[in-house]
XYZ file of C-alpha atoms in Angstrom:
420
model
C -257.381 -32.727 155.889
C -255.418 -35.623 157.368
C -252.917 -37.627 155.137
C -254.765 -40.497 153.275
C -253.033 -43.983 153.318
C -251.007 -44.969 150.633
C -253.043 -47.613 148.158
C -251.353 -51.069 147.315
C -254.150 -52.366 145.813
C -253.250 -53.603 142.324
C -254.437 -56.573 139.934
C -250.941 -56.478 138.286
C -248.378 -58.669 138.858
C -245.494 -57.537 141.232
C -242.659 -59.180 138.897
C -239.283 -57.974 139.456
C -238.307 -54.590 140.217
C -236.374 -52.598 137.537
C -238.342 -53.762 134.517
C -240.656 -50.769 133.404
C -240.137 -51.526 129.624
C -241.570 -55.324 129.674
C -244.680 -53.528 129.831
C -246.326 -52.761 125.975
C -248.379 -50.071 127.301
C -245.583 -48.091 129.194
C -243.474 -48.222 125.825
C -246.392 -46.696 124.268
C -246.651 -43.786 127.105
C -242.807 -43.463 126.607
C -243.088 -42.993 122.937
C -245.980 -40.607 123.208
C -243.986 -38.637 125.848
C -241.039 -38.318 123.613
C -243.105 -37.296 120.665
C -245.180 -34.664 122.497
C -242.254 -33.229 124.413
C -239.981 -33.120 121.031
C -242.727 -31.019 119.585
C -243.356 -28.729 122.496
C -239.274 -28.174 122.849
C -239.238 -27.293 118.926
C -242.037 -24.763 119.476
C -240.282 -23.285 122.465
C -237.306 -22.631 120.549
C -238.966 -21.306 117.488
C -241.316 -19.203 119.704
C -238.878 -17.693 121.822
C -236.656 -16.720 118.828
C -239.525 -15.810 116.794
C -240.672 -13.091 119.683
C -237.190 -11.886 120.566
C -236.731 -10.954 116.828
C -240.204 -9.364 116.410
C -239.754 -7.234 119.675
C -236.082 -7.131 120.606
C -237.413 -7.486 124.312
C -236.361 -9.668 127.109
C -239.831 -8.627 128.748
C -241.625 -10.188 125.795
C -239.999 -13.555 126.452
C -241.086 -13.565 129.927
C -244.803 -12.828 128.867
C -244.631 -15.952 126.788
C -244.175 -17.917 129.809
C -246.548 -15.685 131.740
C -249.528 -16.390 129.601
C -249.022 -20.166 129.503
C -248.523 -20.149 133.112
C -251.924 -18.154 133.647
C -254.531 -20.607 132.183
C -252.464 -23.384 134.205
C -253.302 -21.814 137.240
C -256.819 -20.761 136.638
C -257.596 -24.440 135.903
C -255.534 -26.686 137.911
C -258.064 -27.735 140.429
C -260.623 -28.268 137.683
C -258.116 -30.507 135.928
C -257.378 -32.705 138.746
C -261.176 -33.233 139.550
C -261.509 -34.281 135.915
C -258.401 -36.621 135.899
C -259.903 -38.300 139.052
C -263.612 -38.733 137.731
C -263.233 -39.162 133.973
C -261.249 -41.826 131.752
C -257.526 -40.753 132.055
C -256.647 -41.784 128.858
C -259.539 -39.900 127.300
C -258.566 -36.770 129.094
C -254.795 -37.246 127.531
C -256.242 -37.645 124.115
C -257.952 -34.733 124.504
C -254.894 -32.490 125.986
C -252.555 -33.373 123.462
C -255.245 -33.068 120.462
C -255.614 -29.754 121.593
C -251.813 -28.722 121.485
C -251.492 -29.767 118.558
C -254.063 -27.910 117.088
C -252.678 -24.770 118.800
C -249.134 -25.116 117.256
C -250.796 -25.946 113.665
C -252.457 -22.297 114.381
C -249.039 -21.097 115.351
C -248.000 -22.177 111.716
C -251.044 -20.835 109.614
C -250.471 -17.391 111.116
C -246.608 -17.221 110.873
C -247.080 -18.171 107.107
C -249.931 -15.773 106.726
C -247.704 -13.029 108.367
C -250.197 -12.381 111.004
C -247.519 -12.722 113.421
C -245.191 -10.343 112.256
C -247.899 -7.702 111.918
C -249.639 -8.558 115.448
C -246.759 -10.373 117.870
C -249.148 -10.053 120.671
C -251.239 -13.275 118.771
C -248.295 -15.533 120.315
C -249.654 -14.867 123.586
C -253.044 -15.936 123.240
C -251.734 -19.192 121.072
C -249.651 -19.940 123.962
C -252.451 -19.767 126.631
C -254.319 -22.138 124.897
C -251.332 -24.583 124.999
C -251.335 -23.848 128.699
C -254.602 -24.676 129.241
C -254.228 -28.142 127.599
C -250.918 -28.500 129.610
C -253.349 -28.099 132.952
C -255.046 -31.418 132.014
C -251.967 -33.121 130.309
C -249.531 -32.659 133.143
C -252.029 -34.310 136.020
C -253.122 -37.013 133.340
C -249.720 -38.149 132.616
C -248.901 -38.474 136.554
C -252.014 -40.113 137.248
C -252.008 -42.770 134.275
C -248.119 -43.829 135.139
C -249.077 -46.040 137.925
C -251.528 -47.750 135.943
C -249.031 -49.195 133.462
C -246.479 -50.978 135.561
C -246.918 -52.732 138.761
C -245.496 -50.930 141.859
C -242.202 -52.874 142.043
C -241.465 -51.254 139.042
C -242.660 -47.670 139.595
C -239.488 -46.018 140.403
C -237.751 -47.314 137.187
C -240.909 -46.158 135.119
C -240.235 -42.697 136.953
C -236.881 -42.463 136.131
C -237.484 -43.617 132.368
C -240.354 -41.325 132.056
C -238.381 -38.603 133.204
C -235.632 -39.652 130.870
C -238.316 -39.724 127.925
C -238.831 -35.510 128.508
C -235.057 -35.480 128.731
C -234.509 -37.412 125.611
C -236.681 -34.763 123.712
C -235.132 -32.027 125.019
C -231.866 -32.903 123.929
C -232.895 -33.181 120.354
C -236.190 -31.299 120.323
C -234.358 -27.728 120.521
C -231.456 -28.534 118.386
C -233.521 -29.506 115.595
C -235.895 -26.729 116.351
C -233.060 -24.325 115.958
C -231.900 -26.296 112.753
C -235.524 -25.902 111.233
C -235.930 -22.613 111.989
C -233.116 -21.934 109.060
C -236.243 -22.580 106.632
C -238.536 -20.201 108.927
C -240.682 -20.798 112.321
C -243.695 -22.307 110.299
C -241.818 -25.377 109.371
C -240.909 -25.880 112.865
C -244.475 -25.478 113.872
C -246.050 -27.930 111.164
C -243.309 -30.142 112.214
C -244.383 -29.950 115.867
C -247.694 -30.241 115.057
C -246.969 -33.581 113.115
C -245.074 -35.062 116.274
C -248.291 -34.043 118.426
C -250.505 -35.964 116.311
C -248.120 -39.041 116.471
C -248.378 -38.729 120.328
C -252.149 -38.891 120.276
C -251.813 -42.207 118.259
C -249.527 -43.668 120.695
C -251.816 -42.601 123.742
C -254.686 -43.938 121.879
C -253.558 -47.535 121.920
C -252.660 -47.424 125.610
C -254.227 -50.177 127.708
C -254.136 -48.945 131.722
C -254.997 -51.102 134.183
C -258.591 -50.419 135.904
C -258.913 -48.045 138.518
C -262.033 -47.366 140.075
C -263.429 -44.023 139.105
C -267.153 -42.787 139.110
C -268.258 -39.516 137.969
C -268.512 -37.261 141.155
C -270.249 -33.706 141.816
C -267.614 -31.386 141.596
C -267.171 -29.762 144.901
C -265.109 -27.410 147.252
C -264.128 -30.452 148.821
C -263.249 -32.611 146.148
C -261.144 -29.796 144.219
C -259.222 -29.193 147.017
C -258.146 -32.738 148.143
C -255.194 -32.925 146.179
C -254.088 -29.565 148.236
C -255.039 -31.261 151.663
C -253.072 -34.686 151.014
C -250.092 -32.743 150.390
C -250.475 -30.227 153.243
C -250.759 -33.580 155.450
C -247.551 -34.872 153.896
C -244.655 -32.809 155.029
C -241.937 -34.491 152.999
C -244.299 -34.034 149.684
C -244.993 -30.544 150.474
C -240.807 -29.558 150.998
C -240.025 -31.808 147.913
C -242.383 -29.939 145.664
C -242.016 -26.226 147.036
C -238.497 -27.160 146.798
C -238.298 -27.768 143.345
C -240.865 -25.006 142.313
C -238.805 -22.170 144.064
C -235.328 -23.641 143.032
C -236.371 -23.416 139.269
C -238.247 -20.137 139.932
C -235.019 -18.641 140.601
C -232.679 -19.998 138.258
C -234.651 -19.898 135.134
C -231.707 -19.206 133.034
C -233.116 -21.333 130.109
C -235.955 -18.493 129.395
C -233.239 -15.826 128.347
C -231.042 -18.151 126.230
C -232.264 -16.066 123.058
C -230.474 -12.927 124.633
C -227.393 -15.028 125.967
C -227.085 -16.696 122.286
C -227.357 -13.453 120.357
C -225.820 -10.899 122.469
C -223.610 -12.247 124.962
C -222.275 -15.572 123.413
C -222.838 -14.357 119.821
C -223.923 -18.079 118.346
C -227.475 -17.417 116.431
C -230.130 -19.132 116.559
C -228.505 -22.582 115.629
C -226.355 -22.289 118.444
C -228.944 -21.394 120.902
C -230.796 -24.850 119.692
C -227.323 -26.496 121.091
C -227.745 -24.650 124.366
C -231.112 -25.238 124.912
C -230.259 -28.963 124.448
C -227.352 -28.426 126.698
C -229.884 -29.244 130.063
C -231.433 -32.350 128.680
C -228.177 -34.265 127.830
C -227.148 -33.709 131.430
C -230.979 -34.482 132.439
C -230.600 -37.614 130.290
C -227.298 -38.641 131.385
C -228.543 -38.349 135.068
C -231.854 -40.234 134.250
C -229.955 -43.139 132.809
C -227.710 -43.746 135.778
C -230.842 -43.242 138.256
C -232.912 -45.650 136.253
C -230.004 -48.299 136.296
C -229.025 -47.726 140.002
C -231.684 -45.499 141.321
C -230.796 -43.345 144.826
C -230.531 -46.475 146.864
C -229.889 -44.157 150.558
C -230.154 -40.809 151.628
C -232.886 -39.734 149.145
C -233.777 -36.456 150.723
C -230.340 -35.096 151.456
C -229.307 -36.123 147.512
C -232.349 -33.927 146.549
C -231.267 -31.082 148.469
C -227.849 -31.535 147.293
C -229.169 -31.510 143.625
C -230.941 -28.023 144.229
C -227.438 -26.787 145.665
C -225.605 -27.924 142.608
C -228.492 -26.697 140.716
C -227.836 -23.222 141.539
C -224.281 -23.332 141.508
C -224.110 -24.403 137.866
C -226.448 -21.435 137.245
C -224.041 -19.072 138.540
C -221.490 -20.387 136.507
C -223.746 -20.065 133.581
C -224.618 -16.305 134.265
C -220.518 -15.668 134.661
C -219.367 -17.008 131.582
C -218.801 -15.556 128.473
C -217.213 -18.763 126.562
C -219.873 -20.738 124.416
C -218.063 -24.085 125.398
C -218.222 -23.197 129.368
C -221.782 -22.327 128.927
C -222.680 -25.131 127.101
C -221.141 -27.379 130.118
C -222.588 -25.434 132.447
C -225.772 -26.126 131.018
C -225.019 -29.749 131.169
C -224.639 -29.469 134.907
C -228.001 -27.191 135.731
C -229.862 -30.322 133.784
C -228.381 -33.195 135.636
C -228.635 -31.958 139.028
C -231.986 -30.602 138.626
C -232.807 -34.348 137.575
C -231.972 -35.939 140.952
C -234.507 -33.483 142.526
C -237.029 -34.624 139.732
C -236.695 -38.070 140.087
C -236.951 -38.230 143.904
C -239.597 -36.040 143.893
C -241.676 -37.851 141.278
C -241.178 -41.198 142.751
C -242.073 -39.827 146.480
C -245.272 -38.450 145.195
C -246.259 -41.715 143.151
C -245.536 -44.096 145.854
C -247.327 -42.018 148.408
C -250.217 -41.422 146.677
C -253.620 -43.747 146.483
C -254.909 -43.797 143.626
C -258.444 -41.920 143.971
C -256.547 -38.762 144.431
C -253.896 -39.100 142.007
C -255.369 -36.485 139.561
C -255.917 -34.018 142.121
C -252.317 -34.219 143.707
C -251.086 -34.558 140.212
C -252.932 -31.269 139.046
C -251.344 -29.457 142.333
C -247.823 -31.126 141.266
C -248.242 -29.888 137.703
C -249.394 -26.210 139.070
C -245.941 -25.974 140.927
C -244.198 -27.378 137.918
C -245.954 -24.594 135.644
C -245.484 -21.977 138.226
C -241.325 -22.819 138.201
C -240.921 -23.237 134.505
C -243.601 -20.720 132.930
C -243.636 -18.145 135.783
C -240.055 -18.771 136.191
C -239.526 -17.272 132.453
C -241.515 -14.440 133.539
C -239.656 -13.892 136.479
C -236.489 -14.000 134.769
C -237.711 -11.660 132.047
C -238.514 -9.069 134.633
C -235.411 -9.528 136.636
C -233.270 -9.190 133.554
C -234.904 -6.171 132.490
C -234.704 -4.411 135.901
C -231.284 -5.984 136.582
C -229.468 -6.823 133.596
C -229.407 -10.101 132.341
C -226.084 -11.309 133.553
C -226.836 -9.971 137.577
C -230.458 -11.701 136.951
C -229.185 -15.212 136.618
C -226.556 -14.983 139.037
C -228.539 -13.689 141.784
C -231.017 -17.048 140.769
C -228.066 -19.022 141.317
C -227.244 -17.896 144.575
C -230.617 -17.958 145.845
C -231.099 -21.776 144.934
C -227.926 -22.718 146.925
C -229.493 -20.640 150.184
C -232.819 -22.408 149.076
C -231.441 -25.762 149.774
C -229.770 -25.115 153.058
C -233.267 -23.236 154.416
C -235.238 -26.472 153.112
C -232.814 -28.753 154.817
C -234.064 -26.621 158.273
C -237.684 -26.065 157.405
C -238.381 -29.603 156.265
C -236.609 -32.073 158.228
C -239.206 -34.806 157.310
C -237.618 -34.175 153.587
C -233.987 -34.230 155.040
C -234.621 -37.658 156.481
C -236.069 -39.712 153.873
C -233.651 -42.328 153.374
C -234.870 -45.503 150.822
C -237.868 -44.457 148.598
C -238.701 -47.968 148.112
C -239.937 -47.934 151.921
C -242.467 -46.030 151.140
C -244.813 -48.397 149.181
């Protein structure tokens, strides 16, 4: 399928660049993202520590990621079709609401003692969360461009990323502290936060995008893949980010590092889990204020190489303070590639295929995160925890060098704003 031309149609005034927060709907969307991601990060800490306590198995930690990824894989193309043919706000409401119900179920099962008796129930619940996220990811990506004019979109992407990272700073630490009172308390708090996110989404008023119910067909399902295949720079950016995080998934093994190597307990694990987000928030604020002005493709490649180097440092560290700063560096360097990738996708994708392109992008993100957790668990079981993390970091460095040669279109990207 040939590449589709970027859409320039909009009913919003262009306005000065760099002012996404002057739009009410974007403010509500940002608050929904903070609340939703805060809930997810708290839940991740609780599930990770709880399943490791119940099973004492690194592989069991990896299985949590696998069971969350598989529904995303199965539903990705269908989710993209739904987002492009239905009201995107309503799709988001349903997806976030389902996550709230699933996490509330974790609270009930924990309080009743069912998870202690049968830990595999965790996998069933996280699979439901994965199914909801299959629709939430493309829904979030598709609706963002309808909340601000094109001139404000790079700034909105950076601030949207900062919403995620802000929640990732406070969520794990708060989850670790609340875990002292028991995992059921963490799950109850997470469910309430997701209920708040549902309210914020219900108040959104995005601009109207021409959408019509369409019959589901193979051509429609594959439109997102076809678009990405025709855009070599986008293909290179998505696959680079996916494989790098897949290789360097150190955070999936944080319960092992926190308990057995750094000896800092669940509270310390919450702080360590927040460290990458501290680095990412700092970098997101810098990028939101000054942007990636020139050589965006080269900066993305450098960010991935830096991510790999920081991962190696974390894997070799036995000092909690050094590990904390290594994780900060992991988050900061990863944020560079995230902002470049998301801005590239937002500016180059036409409205009528945003959902399907977003679904493919979300699938790749899910593969790097949830499948990366499974890969880390398997590698740690076979090689040991430290060798698995160090080799993953070395692999990310080699990947950046390889992608610079394999995708020269990505390396040559200069100013992102020229893509509009």
